[in-house]
Amino acid sequence: MRYSAFSLLRNTLSHHKNWPQLWGSPDPQPEYDVIIIGGGGHGLATAYYLASQHGINNVAVLEKAWIGGGNTGRNTTIVRSNYLWDESAKLYETALKLWENLSQELNYNVMFSQRGVMNLCHNVHDVRETKRRVNANRLNGIDSEFLDAQQVKEFCPAIDLRGGGRYPVMGASLQRRGGTARHDAVAWGYARGAAKRGVHIIQNCPVTGFDIEGGAIKGVQTAKGPIKAKRVGMVVAGHSSVLANMAGFKLPLHCRPLQALVSEPVKPAIDCVVMSNAVHAYISQSDKGELVIGAGTDAYCSYGQRGSMHNTEGTLAAICEMFPQFRRMKMLRAWGGIVDTCPDASPIIGKTPVEGLYINCGWGTGGFKATPGSGWVFADTIANERPHALAEPFALSRFSSGYLIGEHGAAGVAH
Amino acid sequence: MLLIDCPHCGPRNESEFHYGDQAHIARPENSESMSDQEWAEYVYLRENPKGLFRERWVHSAGCGRWFNAVRDTVSSRIVATYKQGEEAPISAEEEGGLL
Amino acid sequence: MAQKYRLPEGGRVDRSQPLRFTFDGKSYEGFAGDTLASAMMANGLRLVGRSFKYHRPRGIITSGVDEPNALVDLYSGTSKHEADARTTMAELVDGMDAKSINNYPLLKYDVGAVNSIFSKFFVSGFYYKTFMWPKAAWLKLYEPFIRKAAGLGTAPTVPDTDHYEKHYGYCDVLIIGAGPAGLAAARQAARSNARVWVVDDQPELGGHLLTRSATIDGKDSDAWIAEVRAELEAAPNVTLKTRAQAISYFDMNYVAIWEKVTNHMANPPANMPRERLYRVRAGQVIIASGSHERPLVFADNDRPGVMLAGAAETYVKRYGVKPGKRAVAMVNNDYAYGSILALLDAGIEVPLVCDLRQEPDGALTQAVKDRGVPIRAGHAIVAIKGKNSVRGVKVAALSEDGKALAEGEKPASQACDLVVHSAGWTPAVHAHCMARGKLAWSDDMSCFLPSEGSDANPNVSAGNCAGQMDLASVLTSGHEAAGQVLEALGMPANNAPAAPTADPEAASSTRILWIVPGEKELGYGSAKHFIDFQNDSTAFDVQLAVREGMHSIEHVKRYTTTGMATDQGKLANLNAIGIVSEALDVAPEKVGTTTYRLPYTPTTFGVIAGRDIDELLDPARTTAMHPWHEDNGAVYEDVGQWKRPWYFPKKGESMHKAVLRECAAVREDVGILDASTLGKIVVKGPDAGAFLDLVYTNKFSSLKPGKCRYGLMLNEDGMILDDGVTSRISDDEFYMTTTTGNAAPVLDHLEEYLQTEWPHMQVYLTSVTEQWATATIAGPKARDLLAEICSDVDLSAEAFEFMSWREGTVADCPARIFRISFTGDVSYEINVPSDYGLHLWNTLMQVGRKYGITPYGTETMHVLRAEKGFIIVGQETDGSVMPFDLDMNWIVSKKKGDFIGRRSLYRSDMSKPDRKQLVGIKTVDPSVVLEEGAQLVRELKAQPPMDMVGHVTSSYMSPACGRSIALGIVKGGLAAKGETLYSPQPDGKVIEVVTCSPVFFDPEGSRQNG
């Protein structure tokens, strides 16, 4: 059923009894052409593009719990592509272009809202590095501009340029095409689109082992029995190391808790996304009215999906510094996720030491914004059994050759 | 806020410490003869286990000393802390859980 | 009439203290001891707000932290503006100013209520299905409309002027909640040697006993509470906090407690914080957090005047307020009849009670029956009359299975102005779950109860939250919990009291109907069965979500927003689980719960930030000379935490002019720079030299005492970490300097390697950054100036060469003089103990006057060093630059053996010719100064994208060169010096540049050596 105001009206008249299931709940087949492990946004997007772009429909997405329940459902929904290095910029810009048409493509409103993303500068060094990034973005064909302090205030009147005295705002980069989206809707929209094209979305189905013969993947063991496939894509974010261990190789990843929080909902108070590396926090306002705030990572390895109080204390101190009028707002809800981060803060996309087993991980604190692009290049990589051109620089092998893509600046504040 | 039992000072809040990732990895003496791949493994590859983990901490706002801990990365429970150069004082059963 | 719903007597309010407050601009009166909610109710204010989505009129439903509807903005537009304040938790204060929320133009006549008409359209998830066409309309039309309609109160616009405090607390036993279970536990724990904390969110101890009193240990519960309170207050080992809510529970028994300190005071003392946050580390925790009454899910259960039975009882008994005059009740349990009795006692008429049970039993039920109140078994309220306020109900018998009205049943009307209802009580297992405890479904009680705990967080639940519902067992479980944790701690109570006793209640039955049917099937007709009142999510929405394939409770929550309102699902969640379990036809245990997120109740940002705001967010560091900089108009640059003078403008002088003047002074006369912020580390011990050989790329063990050497430090990945000059003080002592921002990271780096890789080395590292103050004098007249105030060092060029240091006396202070140069001119870095720093500076300024001494800041320092092609770590480098990229092969020792980062320099990608390398850059037009951060291309294209080959890292107008100069890193730049590159500008212009050697000035170094 195509969604539209008309279908909504028609279903209203039939008391909403006839809406079809979004993605169903099929039992696994014995074999698929491709198995995608991980029913987060990236995995579902991969399955969707395998079916829609590459004609590979005999696909299963295996999710250990419920789809969209990992970092897809735990992030602060920021979308932007203003990354420093060419390799990253091209990848994230591919994603951003897909975002711009995603609701229409999926016939599912993911509420992508291009309200603009500002990254603040608070000292001379920040200004220099920001201008470098803005200029690089521009020459990569990505919209990006530098705002001076006054322009920052005009774009976001809620901000206090004094920054509490310690972090005066000296300027900002602005990407007007950046913004936010409704995170759950992205998973659901891709799942619905994929299911419509024949993809099996199998929930509550953890993978417990790999069947590897002669260095090549033959299938996986799951809680619902063995499933065969000659091509398997692994998109499990915080659990990548665990699955890689099962498959017999290691990844240069660190899993750490990343937290975020929202305030009680209020009428519109801030109309864009504001991020600051130096003060270390970022903020936007959801359509519901909650201030959506992030966040620091804890330093230590953890799979606990929960962070520490002192991290939240630091984040809110930073927010109170930039927006002193929000000090009397109240934190409604806080949560944590597991972020898998590479030493260079860039992802790993491509082949693994096991033939036919592909990996897509290491998105660290910034994976949500990449969702469509990540799915796009990963589907292409699996379909053609070679890395997509945009994925090539993100090969696992970069760690031994030394060509790292250091995005610590762009990813400096976890986001 | 973990409560970490510094082997030199006693239990202190986590905010007094800095994390040092996996413990018991010696810096190679023979880097000259290592391949790029082997060297990369030393520089970048660390265990990232879900479960018990032998890891390093430094009591930076205290005695300033590095030490090791065995911690469960799921429950955050710290099974043991011990001085540098010592073996992890954990049971065989716990040892089995170590990656 | 004032307070027309106030009972003539009773309640715990202080009638001798009338307090004024306003609601939507109108003035009312309440009493000390009221909450805003009870005071509003006393004045007959029913309609207090509008709901989120449909803008339905809403009233007060509960009397506590679980209130979803009765929210207001307090003190709008002032520095005390609080959005979405919960009236049921706001203690009434004289002069309190409240404003209803989410309505326009008026609470009574709200334009947004038009949404209600379209409510059939606005089912769960409707927005995912529409608003997609035309594409541009989402951002321009639909979303702005949705955003404006959403939200509740308004955000403050004026900074909060109150202050907040944070404390740490340590105890052996933390007791969360001071109701009967908590008090029973506290009384015993107080008699041990354990340090005990007791916290409760209410201003008074007693919990639910304040609503429903009882007999404990043979006396009235008020007397019992007073007795326990006196004992706790007298016990030196007990810390008692009221108005203090445990908001979150972290690993290792670390609990955050939020105390409201002055909110209840009209004129709080200025020195007191508004709120405090305690972070308490507890050996053991007793969770006695009680339970929340659960609403029944029935048709139009949101109308103002419909409230929970227990809440109605609380208003009557605790606040002396009548929530209405004539009440109809619908209940499914015996306990709720106690509430009905309270209403009867207050003179509220109760014409009938609908009991969902087919055979109502229980002592309280009987007592109500004995009062002549008709009890309709197997009956339900199937419709509510009245919109802004309840006017009546329709009552009907239900079918046997409770899923519909009994066959042929015609609902009967009953006039009333109040509806009270109860589906039983849901244990508040939040703290248990935040502590990673597990839950198990109880079929007997139809709720989740704590099962396993977590060994990382030793705690025990007691009372209602552990599933103990009658008072006698609540008291026993509290007492036993204390015994259990004291035993675990090995701190038994001395002279332990006997467990407090109350009369046990007889068992009675409960009947669970997750949905109470209305006149029409769900989804038909206009009535709505609300689950999450604030978010307007209904039983129908949940069923629809399940129909559409949302089979996980997490999906249902997210799709319908059930449980995501500001009461965090305290009312909604269990009902949602029940309805999902029915829709899926699985046991509730299989459905499970959503994660219990912190905080338990919404918590002020300010108290979480505490004092770490404004200047204290990140305290600034200043040097010994700072007072002089302040007096002389320095403009500062923030470098790390330091305030460094950026330049010293004369009156009316621009930055550009000031820098030109400062540069000229250094090149022609003498300039003075405060270099105290550089990191300084003493490296001492017999192995100090060998250690430095491992740390730097070049050799230091061969350095002679009295000499200085520039060094480059790498990370293990081969990338540049830091640079600086290190001098040999003696055979076993070196004095290392680091960049300002990297002092701490470098020390950490050194310590880490020293302790963990080379523990056999005898080396000691000491940070002395703050022990020394450094004044650098640079320029042709620097030597003459120094000679005037230093008589015990031979300063001649031959005796005191470049790159060496001397100990001596400068301006009568013991000093170390380093002859090193970051400017390319003769330069002395004079270090004196910090206490003498200002004296040294003043003396140099005074004596230097005749040499034209000119203070200069970091900007001039940057220009001068760029003229010499000296890099700045963090400016020319960015973590991706290694020594070869800077043409600094000379500093990478090939002979001395290993050092940190060495192996990484020889990886395959490191020798690629197209790596980005350091070059000098000259604009073709010498008057054009490139922007730092400008990107460079080899081939111009009309439009982006274009391939970038590098960028400008430093760029200045150079007075010495008489033109602009720049440094940059460019792909393959070392081999291609002299090539033409282009920098396309945002305005479409292109700046043409030519690359060159990075040394622009005095390449032979004759000036610095002279």
PDB file of N, CA, C and O in Angstrom, chain C residues 934-958:
ATOM      1  N   ALA C 934      43.000  28.392   3.678  1.00  0.00           N
ATOM      2  CA  ALA C 934      42.658  28.418   2.250  1.00  0.00           C
ATOM      3  C   ALA C 934      43.149  27.137   1.596  1.00  0.00           C
ATOM      4  O   ALA C 934      44.230  26.639   1.919  1.00  0.00           O
ATOM      5  N   GLN C 935      42.368  26.621   0.674  1.00  0.00           N
ATOM      6  CA  GLN C 935      42.730  25.392  -0.019  1.00  0.00           C
ATOM      7  C   GLN C 935      43.401  25.722  -1.350  1.00  0.00           C
ATOM      8  O   GLN C 935      43.151  26.767  -1.948  1.00  0.00           O
ATOM      9  N   LEU C 936      44.253  24.820  -1.807  1.00  0.00           N
ATOM     10  CA  LEU C 936      45.022  25.042  -3.028  1.00  0.00           C
ATOM     11  C   LEU C 936      44.725  23.958  -4.059  1.00  0.00           C
ATOM     12  O   LEU C 936      44.554  22.792  -3.708  1.00  0.00           O
ATOM     13  N   VAL C 937      44.675  24.368  -5.328  1.00  0.00           N
ATOM     14  CA  VAL C 937      44.484  23.400  -6.413  1.00  0.00           C
ATOM     15  C   VAL C 937      45.578  23.601  -7.455  1.00  0.00           C
ATOM     16  O   VAL C 937      46.139  24.693  -7.584  1.00  0.00           O
ATOM     17  N   ARG C 938      45.866  22.520  -8.162  1.00  0.00           N
ATOM     18  CA  ARG C 938      46.835  22.638  -9.258  1.00  0.00           C
ATOM     19  C   ARG C 938      46.133  23.028 -10.551  1.00  0.00           C
ATOM     20  O   ARG C 938      46.632  23.788 -11.328  1.00  0.00           O
ATOM     21  N   GLU C 939      44.946  22.407 -10.700  1.00  0.00           N
ATOM     22  CA  GLU C 939      44.191  22.680 -11.927  1.00  0.00           C
ATOM     23  C   GLU C 939      42.891  23.354 -11.560  1.00  0.00           C
ATOM     24  O   GLU C 939      42.100  22.824 -10.786  1.00  0.00           O
ATOM     25  N   LEU C 940      42.709  24.531 -12.146  1.00  0.00           N
ATOM     26  CA  LEU C 940      41.482  25.265 -11.887  1.00  0.00           C
ATOM     27  C   LEU C 940      40.356  24.698 -12.724  1.00  0.00           C
ATOM     28  O   LEU C 940      40.544  24.336 -13.875  1.00  0.00           O
ATOM     29  N   LYS C 941      39.198  24.639 -12.098  1.00  0.00           N
ATOM     30  CA  LYS C 941      38.012  24.297 -12.879  1.00  0.00           C
ATOM     31  C   LYS C 941      37.014  25.431 -12.697  1.00  0.00           C
ATOM     32  O   LYS C 941      37.094  26.196 -11.733  1.00  0.00           O
ATOM     33  N   ALA C 942      36.067  25.492 -13.610  1.00  0.00           N
ATOM     34  CA  ALA C 942      35.093  26.579 -13.531  1.00  0.00           C
ATOM     35  C   ALA C 942      34.235  26.442 -12.280  1.00  0.00           C
ATOM     36  O   ALA C 942      33.842  27.424 -11.664  1.00  0.00           O
ATOM     37  N   GLN C 943      33.980  25.211 -11.877  1.00  0.00           N
ATOM     38  CA  GLN C 943      33.075  24.950 -10.757  1.00  0.00           C
ATOM     39  C   GLN C 943      33.668  23.851  -9.886  1.00  0.00           C
ATOM     40  O   GLN C 943      34.364  22.988 -10.399  1.00  0.00           O
ATOM     41  N   PRO C 944      33.388  23.866  -8.596  1.00  0.00           N
ATOM     42  CA  PRO C 944      33.708  22.678  -7.805  1.00  0.00           C
ATOM     43  C   PRO C 944      32.874  21.512  -8.320  1.00  0.00           C
ATOM     44  O   PRO C 944      31.839  21.778  -8.938  1.00  0.00           O
ATOM     45  N   PRO C 945      33.245  20.291  -8.065  1.00  0.00           N
ATOM     46  CA  PRO C 945      34.440  19.898  -7.306  1.00  0.00           C
ATOM     47  C   PRO C 945      35.745  20.044  -8.095  1.00  0.00           C
ATOM     48  O   PRO C 945      35.771  19.875  -9.298  1.00  0.00           O
ATOM     49  N   MET C 946      36.783  20.380  -7.360  1.00  0.00           N
ATOM     50  CA  MET C 946      38.134  20.439  -7.930  1.00  0.00           C
ATOM     51  C   MET C 946      39.056  19.656  -6.994  1.00  0.00           C
ATOM     52  O   MET C 946      38.822  19.638  -5.785  1.00  0.00           O
ATOM     53  N   ASP C 947      40.082  19.083  -7.543  1.00  0.00           N
ATOM     54  CA  ASP C 947      41.015  18.315  -6.724  1.00  0.00           C
ATOM     55  C   ASP C 947      41.912  19.249  -5.935  1.00  0.00           C
ATOM     56  O   ASP C 947      42.642  20.045  -6.517  1.00  0.00           O
ATOM     57  N   MET C 948      41.870  19.116  -4.629  1.00  0.00           N
ATOM     58  CA  MET C 948      42.735  19.968  -3.805  1.00  0.00           C
ATOM     59  C   MET C 948      44.074  19.270  -3.593  1.00  0.00           C
ATOM     60  O   MET C 948      44.120  18.053  -3.422  1.00  0.00           O
ATOM     61  N   VAL C 949      45.136  20.060  -3.585  1.00  0.00           N
ATOM     62  CA  VAL C 949      46.461  19.457  -3.385  1.00  0.00           C
ATOM     63  C   VAL C 949      47.077  19.871  -2.059  1.00  0.00           C
ATOM     64  O   VAL C 949      48.135  19.380  -1.688  1.00  0.00           O
ATOM     65  N   GLY C 950      46.425  20.785  -1.361  1.00  0.00           N
ATOM     66  CA  GLY C 950      46.981  21.178  -0.084  1.00  0.00           C
ATOM     67  C   GLY C 950      46.259  22.383   0.461  1.00  0.00           C
ATOM     68  O   GLY C 950      45.259  22.823  -0.111  1.00  0.00           O
ATOM     69  N   HIS C 951      46.784  22.918   1.545  1.00  0.00           N
ATOM     70  CA  HIS C 951      46.130  24.088   2.121  1.00  0.00           C
ATOM     71  C   HIS C 951      47.145  24.967   2.839  1.00  0.00           C
ATOM     72  O   HIS C 951      48.276  24.544   3.116  1.00  0.00           O
ATOM     73  N   VAL C 952      46.721  26.184   3.088  1.00  0.00           N
ATOM     74  CA  VAL C 952      47.570  27.185   3.741  1.00  0.00           C
ATOM     75  C   VAL C 952      47.454  26.994   5.249  1.00  0.00           C
ATOM     76  O   VAL C 952      46.351  27.020   5.793  1.00  0.00           O
ATOM     77  N   THR C 953      48.583  26.778   5.905  1.00  0.00           N
ATOM     78  CA  THR C 953      48.553  26.553   7.354  1.00  0.00           C
ATOM     79  C   THR C 953      48.836  27.825   8.137  1.00  0.00           C
ATOM     80  O   THR C 953      48.337  28.002   9.233  1.00  0.00           O
ATOM     81  N   SER C 954      49.676  28.704   7.567  1.00  0.00           N
ATOM     82  CA  SER C 954      50.031  29.962   8.239  1.00  0.00           C
ATOM     83  C   SER C 954      50.124  31.027   7.172  1.00  0.00           C
ATOM     84  O   SER C 954      50.597  30.748   6.073  1.00  0.00           O
ATOM     85  N   SER C 955      49.693  32.227   7.493  1.00  0.00           N
ATOM     86  CA  SER C 955      49.751  33.272   6.475  1.00  0.00           C
ATOM     87  C   SER C 955      49.762  34.640   7.146  1.00  0.00           C
ATOM     88  O   SER C 955      48.965  34.885   8.049  1.00  0.00           O
ATOM     89  N   TYR C 956      50.700  35.484   6.731  1.00  0.00           N
ATOM     90  CA  TYR C 956      50.865  36.775   7.393  1.00  0.00           C
ATOM     91  C   TYR C 956      51.363  37.815   6.399  1.00  0.00           C
ATOM     92  O   TYR C 956      51.949  37.498   5.369  1.00  0.00           O
ATOM     93  N   MET C 957      51.200  39.074   6.749  1.00  0.00           N
ATOM     94  CA  MET C 957      51.928  40.138   6.085  1.00  0.00           C
ATOM     95  C   MET C 957      53.254  40.242   6.834  1.00  0.00           C
ATOM     96  O   MET C 957      53.275  40.394   8.048  1.00  0.00           O
ATOM     97  N   SER C 958      54.349  40.091   6.112  1.00  0.00           N
ATOM     98  CA  SER C 958      55.646  40.099   6.760  1.00  0.00           C
ATOM     99  C   SER C 958      56.325  41.451   6.575  1.00  0.00           C
ATOM    100  O   SER C 958      56.697  41.809   5.459  1.00  0.00           O
TER     101      SER C 958
END
